[in-house]
Amino acid sequence: PKVSERVRPLSLAGHVGFDSLPDQLVNKSICQGFCFNILCIGETGIGKSTLMDTLFNTNFENFESSHFEPQVKLRAQTYDLQESNVRLRLTVVNTVGFGDQMNKQESYQPVVDYIDRQFESYLQEELKIKRSLHNYHDSRVHACLYFISPSGHSLKSLDLVTMKKLDSKVNIIPVIAKADTISKSELHKFKIKIMSELVSNGVQIYQFPLDDETVAKVNTTMNGHLPFAVVGSTEEVSVGNKMVKARQYPWGVVQVENENHCDFVKLREMLICVNMEDLREQTHTRHYELYRRCKLEEMGFKDTDPECKPVSLQQTYEAKRQEFLVELQKREDEMRQMFVQRVKEKEAELKEAERELQSRFEHLKRIHADEKATLEEKKRLLDEDQSSFSKRRAAAQLLQAQSLTANGKKDKDRKK
Amino acid sequence: MLSPPTTCYLLLLQAHRSQRGFFEFPNHGSPQAKGDKTNGSDFGYVGIDAILEQMRRKAMKQGFEFNIMVVGQSGLGKSTLMNTLFKSKVSRKSVQPNPEERIPKTIEIKSISHDIEEKGVRMKLTVIDTPGFGDQINNENCWQPIMKFINDQYEAYLQEEINIDRKKRIPDSRVHCCIYFIPPTGHCLRPLDVEFMRRLSKVVNIVPVIAKADTLTLEERDYFKQTIREELRANGIDVYPQKEFDEDAEDRMINDKIREMIPFAVVGSDQEYQVNGKRILGRKTKWGTIEVENIAHCEFAYLRDLLIRTHMQNIKDITGSIHYETYRVRRLNESNGHFTPHPSDHPLWRNLCNCYPMQMFWFFFFKLPTK
C-alpha cells in the first residue's frame, strides 16, 4: 500500500510546537559544524591569498609562489574557524603557476581534474555499502573565485577558456583583482565588457538566487554589480579616528571596507553572509548530480532501456558481470598461453645450456686424457731413467767396494 | 601534484554575540546588532554565523516532512491521541466520509497526509494507521504487514536514490516514528506487545505509550511503567531514544531522563472544557476533569514535547542515518550475493564484491589497462 497522494491543508486549533523544527535543525548543524570550500583561480601575484586573508580576517599560511612552475598545480589547505557558536571547516584551494607557462593550452586541466576528484571521492562514498555520509568531510568545491587581471580592457582568452570549462562544474564568481589600479569610469566600462564577453561566449557564472523574497532584492542588486572589483589588505591604516584595513599610497588610502572604494564588502556579503548555504546546495544538487549522472552513464548504467522500460540495476549488473567474466577468462587464457610459451622457451634455453655444458665436459675430459697420457709417458721414461740409474749406481757401488777391498789387501800385504 | 590538505589551526575570530536557538554562551561585552559591521571596534566580524540564518531560511522555504505510525488494538484512543498531538483532525477517522467502526478482517495500512503550518513553518504530516492490528483471534505474524510497509518505504527511497536521474529532493515516505499503544492492564506486557516491539524496534523508532492512562492510579501507573521497562530490558528491546545513539554526554543526560519516564502514560482528547477560567483540553467525568496537558494528570505533555518540540529532528535523523542505512546495507549485500557462484567465479570478483557495491566495482573495471 502506497502512501496516500491526497494531501489536505489543515488548520491547527492551538499551538502544537513544530515551529521549533528550524531551531532543531540549526542546532543539529551547529553540533556537526559546517564545511565550505573555496577555489581561487588567478595568475601568480594577483592577490588570491591576500584576498582570502582579508575575507576571513586571519593570516592563512601563505607562500609566495615562483613564476617558473612548469605546470599548473593546486594547493589546498584546510582550517578550522569559529565565530560565536559556528564552527566552520574552511578549505582554501589556490592555483599555483596559473598563467605563467609559455603554452597555456592545458592550464585549465589540473583545475578540472581537482574538482572532478572531489566529486569522485563523494560519489565513491555515496556508493559504498557501508557508508557514513554524515561524518564525511565534504571536499567538493562550493565556490570558485576567478581573478581577472585589472587590464581595463577585456578578458584574456585564457580566462574565457578556463571559465567555459568550469561553468558546469562549479559556481563561478568572477572578481576583478587589484581594483585600485583602475579608475571609476574605466571600471564601469570594464565590467560591462567582461559581462558581455561572458554572455556572448556562453559562460554560465553563478547568479545569486532570487527565489527567496527575503534576499531576492539584495541579490538582484548584487547580480548587477558583478564582477566584483576587489582590493585585499590585512594591513591597518589610521583613517580619521579608526584603524581600517587599507592600502596606503602617497596619493591616498584605499580602504578595503569602504564601498565607495571597492566591492570587497559586497563580495563578503554575498559569498558568506547571504548565499553560503545556497552555494553549497547548488554544488550538491546541480553540479554534483551532473557529475554523478555522467559518470554512471559512462559506466553503462541507464534508468530505462532502448524500449523505454525501466531497467533494473540488477539486470544491467548481471549483463556486465557476464561480460566481465568472459573478458577475465580471455585474459586468463592469454596469460596461461603466455606462461606456457615462456616455459617452453626457458626449457629450450636450459637444454641448450645443458648441451653446451656437456660438450665442454667432453672437451675437458679429452684434454685431461691427453695430458694423462703425456704424463704417463714421461713417467715411464722417468722410471726407465731411474731404473737404469739405480743399476748404474749399484754397479758403481760394487766397483767401489771391490776396489776398496783390493786396496786394503794391498796395504795388509805391504805391512807384512 | 596536490599537496595533502592540512587540518590545522583552530582560529578564534572575535566572538560576535548573538542569542539564537537553545544555546547560550558567554557575553563578550555589549551586545552588537548584527548589521552593525562598520563599527570601529567590531573588527573581527566576518559573518560566518550568518549561515545559521541562511539554513533557517532554506528550511522554512522547503518545509518539513514527518511520518508517524500508530499501532495498537482498536479502542485504545489512537486517533484521538493523534488529533490531540497535532491539535487538528489528522486521524484517518476524521477524514473518512462515513466512519464505520468496523474491525477489519486483516491488518490494513492506511495513511493520510496533511499540510499544516505554524508560524511560517510548513510541514507535511503523514499519519499511518494500522486498523486490525491485534484484533484478530490469531495474531501471530501481525507484525508482518507493518514490517513490510516500513521496508517498502525504505525500498522506495533506495530506488529513487540509486536512479541515474534522480529528483532534487527525494520524497521521504519513510516511517520516522511508530507509536505503540499498550493497553492499561496495569500488570505487564503481553506476548503480542513483546513480539511486535522486539521485531520492529530493529527497523523503526518505537515510542511505547500507555493508552487511556486515566484508568490507572499514580501508584498503579508507576508500577506498570517499571514492569514494562524491565520487560523491555529483559527482551533486549531498544525503544526511542536508543542508548547507543546518544551523541555526547549532554545528549545522554537528557535522554536518560526520558528513558526513565518511558513509556508515557497518556490521555487524549479533542474536547475543550473550562477549568479555573481557562479553556483546556480534557476529559470530563463525574468525578473530575482530566486535563490532558497537565503533567500532574498525565504525561501527554512529555510525549508531545519529545515527539514534536525537542526531538523531532533527531527522530528523523536516526531514521535516515541508522535505520535506513541498515536496510540499505542488507539490501545491497543481498543483491551482490544474489547471483549463484559461477564455477569459474574469479576470486578477484568475489573479493571486490565484498568490498564495494556493484557500481564501484565497475569503476575499477573501466580503469583496467587495455591491451
Short mmCIF file of C-alpha atoms in Angstrom, two decimals, chain B residues 108-332:
data_model
loop_
_atom_site.label_atom_id
_atom_site.label_comp_id
_atom_site.label_asym_id
_atom_site.label_seq_id
_atom_site.Cartn_x
_atom_site.Cartn_y
_atom_site.Cartn_z
CA GLU B 108 -4.80 -2.72 6.91
CA ILE B 109 -2.30 0.06 6.48
CA LYS B 110 -3.93 3.40 5.84
CA SER B 111 -2.01 6.59 5.58
CA ILE B 112 -3.25 10.12 5.18
CA SER B 113 -1.26 13.30 4.68
CA HIS B 114 -1.90 16.85 5.75
CA ASP B 115 -0.22 20.15 5.10
CA ILE B 116 -0.03 22.06 8.33
CA GLU B 117 1.61 25.33 9.11
CA GLU B 118 2.65 27.07 12.27
CA LYS B 119 4.39 30.46 12.49
CA GLY B 120 5.62 30.19 8.94
CA VAL B 121 6.89 26.65 9.32
CA ARG B 122 5.20 24.31 6.89
CA MET B 123 5.02 20.59 7.45
CA LYS B 124 3.64 17.68 5.52
CA LEU B 125 2.42 15.35 8.21
CA THR B 126 1.53 11.80 7.31
CA VAL B 127 -0.32 9.68 9.83
CA ILE B 128 -0.23 5.96 9.14
CA ASP B 129 -2.93 3.97 10.81
CA THR B 130 -2.97 0.21 11.23
CA PRO B 131 -6.56 -0.87 11.83
CA GLY B 132 -6.93 -4.51 12.58
CA PHE B 133 -3.71 -4.89 14.48
CA GLY B 134 -4.11 -7.12 17.47
CA ASP B 135 -7.84 -7.52 16.84
CA GLN B 136 -7.82 -10.93 15.20
CA ILE B 137 -8.32 -14.18 17.01
CA ASN B 138 -4.99 -15.40 15.78
CA ASN B 139 -2.50 -12.57 15.98
CA GLU B 140 0.59 -14.47 15.02
CA ASN B 141 2.58 -12.60 12.43
CA CYS B 142 0.54 -9.47 12.97
CA TRP B 143 3.74 -7.53 12.72
CA GLN B 144 4.36 -8.75 9.17
CA PRO B 145 2.24 -6.34 7.14
CA ILE B 146 3.56 -3.45 9.20
CA MET B 147 7.16 -4.55 8.79
CA LYS B 148 6.54 -4.92 5.08
CA PHE B 149 5.09 -1.43 4.83
CA ILE B 150 8.05 0.09 6.62
CA ASN B 151 10.51 -1.79 4.43
CA ASP B 152 8.58 -0.82 1.32
CA GLN B 153 9.09 2.82 2.18
CA TYR B 154 12.83 2.24 2.64
CA GLU B 155 12.84 0.41 -0.68
CA ALA B 156 11.09 3.27 -2.47
CA TYR B 157 13.63 5.71 -1.09
CA LEU B 158 16.53 3.48 -2.06
CA GLN B 159 15.23 3.03 -5.59
CA GLU B 160 14.98 6.75 -6.07
CA GLU B 161 18.40 7.27 -4.53
CA ILE B 162 20.14 4.91 -6.94
CA ASN B 163 18.47 6.35 -10.01
CA ILE B 164 20.80 7.93 -12.51
CA ASP B 165 18.47 10.85 -12.99
CA ARG B 166 17.11 11.46 -9.57
CA LYS B 167 14.88 14.07 -8.01
CA LYS B 168 16.37 17.09 -6.34
CA ARG B 169 14.67 16.20 -3.13
CA ILE B 170 13.86 12.57 -2.70
CA PRO B 171 10.32 12.34 -1.33
CA ASP B 172 10.60 10.91 2.14
CA SER B 173 7.82 8.47 2.95
CA ARG B 174 9.89 6.53 5.47
CA VAL B 175 8.22 5.97 8.80
CA HIS B 176 10.04 8.20 11.24
CA CYS B 177 8.29 7.16 14.37
CA CYS B 178 5.96 4.36 15.43
CA ILE B 179 3.80 4.93 18.48
CA TYR B 180 2.87 1.67 20.09
CA PHE B 181 -0.20 1.70 22.30
CA ILE B 182 -0.06 -0.52 25.34
CA PRO B 183 -3.44 -1.27 26.89
CA PRO B 184 -3.63 -0.09 30.51
CA THR B 185 -3.86 -3.50 32.14
CA GLY B 186 -1.60 -2.43 34.91
CA HIS B 187 0.27 -5.71 35.01
CA CYS B 188 2.84 -6.33 32.33
CA LEU B 189 3.38 -6.54 28.61
CA ARG B 190 1.51 -9.16 26.65
CA PRO B 191 3.26 -11.57 24.27
CA LEU B 192 1.85 -9.59 21.36
CA ASP B 193 3.43 -6.38 22.66
CA VAL B 194 6.81 -8.01 23.26
CA GLU B 195 6.86 -9.75 19.91
CA PHE B 196 5.90 -6.65 17.98
CA MET B 197 8.26 -4.29 19.71
CA ARG B 198 11.13 -6.74 19.61
CA ARG B 199 10.91 -7.07 15.86
CA LEU B 200 10.03 -3.55 14.93
CA SER B 201 12.49 -1.78 17.21
CA LYS B 202 15.19 -3.03 14.86
CA VAL B 203 13.79 -1.21 11.85
CA VAL B 204 11.99 1.84 13.17
CA ASN B 205 11.95 4.20 16.15
CA ILE B 206 9.34 2.87 18.57
CA VAL B 207 7.78 5.08 21.19
CA PRO B 208 5.61 2.99 23.50
CA VAL B 209 2.77 4.72 25.32
CA ILE B 210 0.28 3.54 27.90
CA ALA B 211 -3.08 4.34 26.39
CA LYS B 212 -6.13 5.56 28.29
CA ALA B 213 -3.96 6.10 31.33
CA ASP B 214 -6.81 7.71 33.22
CA THR B 215 -7.84 4.22 34.32
CA LEU B 216 -4.68 3.85 36.39
CA THR B 217 -3.89 5.47 39.69
CA LEU B 218 -0.48 7.04 40.06
CA GLU B 219 0.88 4.08 42.02
CA GLU B 220 -0.52 1.58 39.54
CA ARG B 221 0.94 3.65 36.78
CA ASP B 222 4.42 3.76 38.27
CA TYR B 223 4.40 0.04 38.94
CA PHE B 224 3.19 -0.68 35.44
CA LYS B 225 5.85 1.53 33.89
CA GLN B 226 8.60 -0.06 35.92
CA THR B 227 7.46 -3.54 34.93
CA ILE B 228 7.33 -2.55 31.30
CA ARG B 229 10.81 -1.05 31.43
CA GLU B 230 12.20 -4.20 32.98
CA GLU B 231 10.49 -6.36 30.41
CA LEU B 232 11.81 -4.24 27.59
CA ARG B 233 15.28 -4.55 29.01
CA ALA B 234 14.95 -8.27 29.56
CA ASN B 235 13.87 -8.79 25.96
CA GLY B 236 16.57 -6.58 24.53
CA ILE B 237 14.07 -4.12 23.07
CA ASP B 238 15.60 -0.73 22.34
CA VAL B 239 12.93 1.91 22.13
CA TYR B 240 13.49 5.52 21.22
CA PRO B 241 15.69 7.22 22.37
CA GLN B 242 18.12 4.35 21.92
CA LYS B 243 21.07 4.41 24.26
CA GLU B 244 23.59 3.57 21.58
CA PHE B 245 22.75 6.63 19.51
CA ASP B 246 23.37 9.22 22.21
CA GLU B 247 25.86 11.60 20.69
CA ASP B 248 27.58 13.07 23.71
CA ALA B 249 27.35 13.40 27.44
CA GLU B 250 24.81 16.18 27.24
CA ASP B 251 22.64 14.12 24.95
CA ARG B 252 22.92 11.13 27.24
CA MET B 253 21.87 13.15 30.23
CA ILE B 254 18.76 14.47 28.52
CA ASN B 255 17.88 11.09 27.06
CA ASP B 256 18.47 9.22 30.31
CA LYS B 257 15.78 11.34 31.91
CA ILE B 258 13.42 10.45 29.07
CA ARG B 259 14.29 6.78 29.30
CA GLU B 260 13.36 6.84 32.97
CA MET B 261 9.90 8.05 32.08
CA ILE B 262 9.14 5.71 29.22
CA PRO B 263 6.50 4.57 28.49
CA PHE B 264 4.49 7.77 28.73
CA ALA B 265 1.07 7.36 30.26
CA VAL B 266 -1.20 9.39 28.03
CA VAL B 267 -4.73 10.55 27.75
CA GLY B 268 -6.08 12.07 24.59
CA SER B 269 -8.91 14.45 23.99
CA ASP B 270 -10.12 16.92 21.44
CA GLN B 271 -12.77 18.43 23.63
CA GLU B 272 -12.24 21.66 25.45
CA TYR B 273 -13.56 22.44 28.87
CA GLN B 274 -13.49 25.40 31.17
CA VAL B 275 -11.25 24.83 34.17
CA ASN B 276 -10.28 27.65 36.52
CA GLY B 277 -11.25 30.22 33.95
CA LYS B 278 -9.14 28.66 31.23
CA ARG B 279 -10.15 26.59 28.31
CA ILE B 280 -8.22 23.38 28.29
CA LEU B 281 -8.32 20.06 26.55
CA GLY B 282 -9.68 17.38 28.79
CA ARG B 283 -11.96 14.51 29.58
CA LYS B 284 -14.92 15.29 31.76
CA THR B 285 -16.16 12.59 34.10
CA LYS B 286 -18.44 12.56 37.08
CA TRP B 287 -15.52 12.51 39.44
CA GLY B 288 -13.48 15.22 37.85
CA THR B 289 -11.97 16.61 34.70
CA ILE B 290 -8.73 15.15 33.46
CA GLU B 291 -6.57 17.86 31.97
CA VAL B 292 -4.63 16.42 29.11
CA GLU B 293 -1.85 18.96 29.17
CA ASN B 294 -1.47 18.95 32.94
CA ILE B 295 1.57 16.92 33.85
CA ALA B 296 0.10 16.15 37.23
CA HIS B 297 -2.70 14.29 35.47
CA CYS B 298 -0.96 12.52 32.63
CA GLU B 299 2.21 12.56 30.63
CA PHE B 300 0.80 13.77 27.35
CA ALA B 301 2.85 16.96 27.52
CA TYR B 302 6.07 14.99 27.82
CA LEU B 303 5.16 12.92 24.81
CA ARG B 304 4.28 15.98 22.81
CA ASP B 305 7.50 17.72 23.76
CA LEU B 306 9.56 14.68 22.90
CA LEU B 307 7.94 13.97 19.58
CA ILE B 308 7.44 17.49 18.35
CA ARG B 309 9.16 20.22 20.24
CA THR B 310 12.58 18.83 21.03
CA HIS B 311 13.36 15.54 19.35
CA MET B 312 11.52 15.58 16.05
CA GLN B 313 14.61 16.37 14.03
CA ASN B 314 16.60 13.77 15.91
CA ILE B 315 13.91 11.14 15.28
CA LYS B 316 14.15 11.86 11.56
CA ASP B 317 17.95 11.75 11.68
CA ILE B 318 18.02 8.36 13.38
CA THR B 319 15.59 7.04 10.77
CA GLY B 320 17.69 8.35 7.92
CA SER B 321 21.18 7.68 9.10
CA ILE B 322 20.69 4.47 11.07
CA HIS B 323 17.54 2.52 10.20
CA TYR B 324 17.57 3.36 6.52
CA GLU B 325 21.29 2.72 6.21
CA THR B 326 20.87 -0.67 7.93
CA TYR B 327 18.19 -1.56 5.42
CA ARG B 328 20.36 -0.34 2.55
CA VAL B 329 23.37 -2.37 3.64
CA ARG B 330 21.28 -5.50 3.90
CA ARG B 331 19.65 -4.89 0.56
CA LEU B 332 22.87 -4.19 -1.34
#
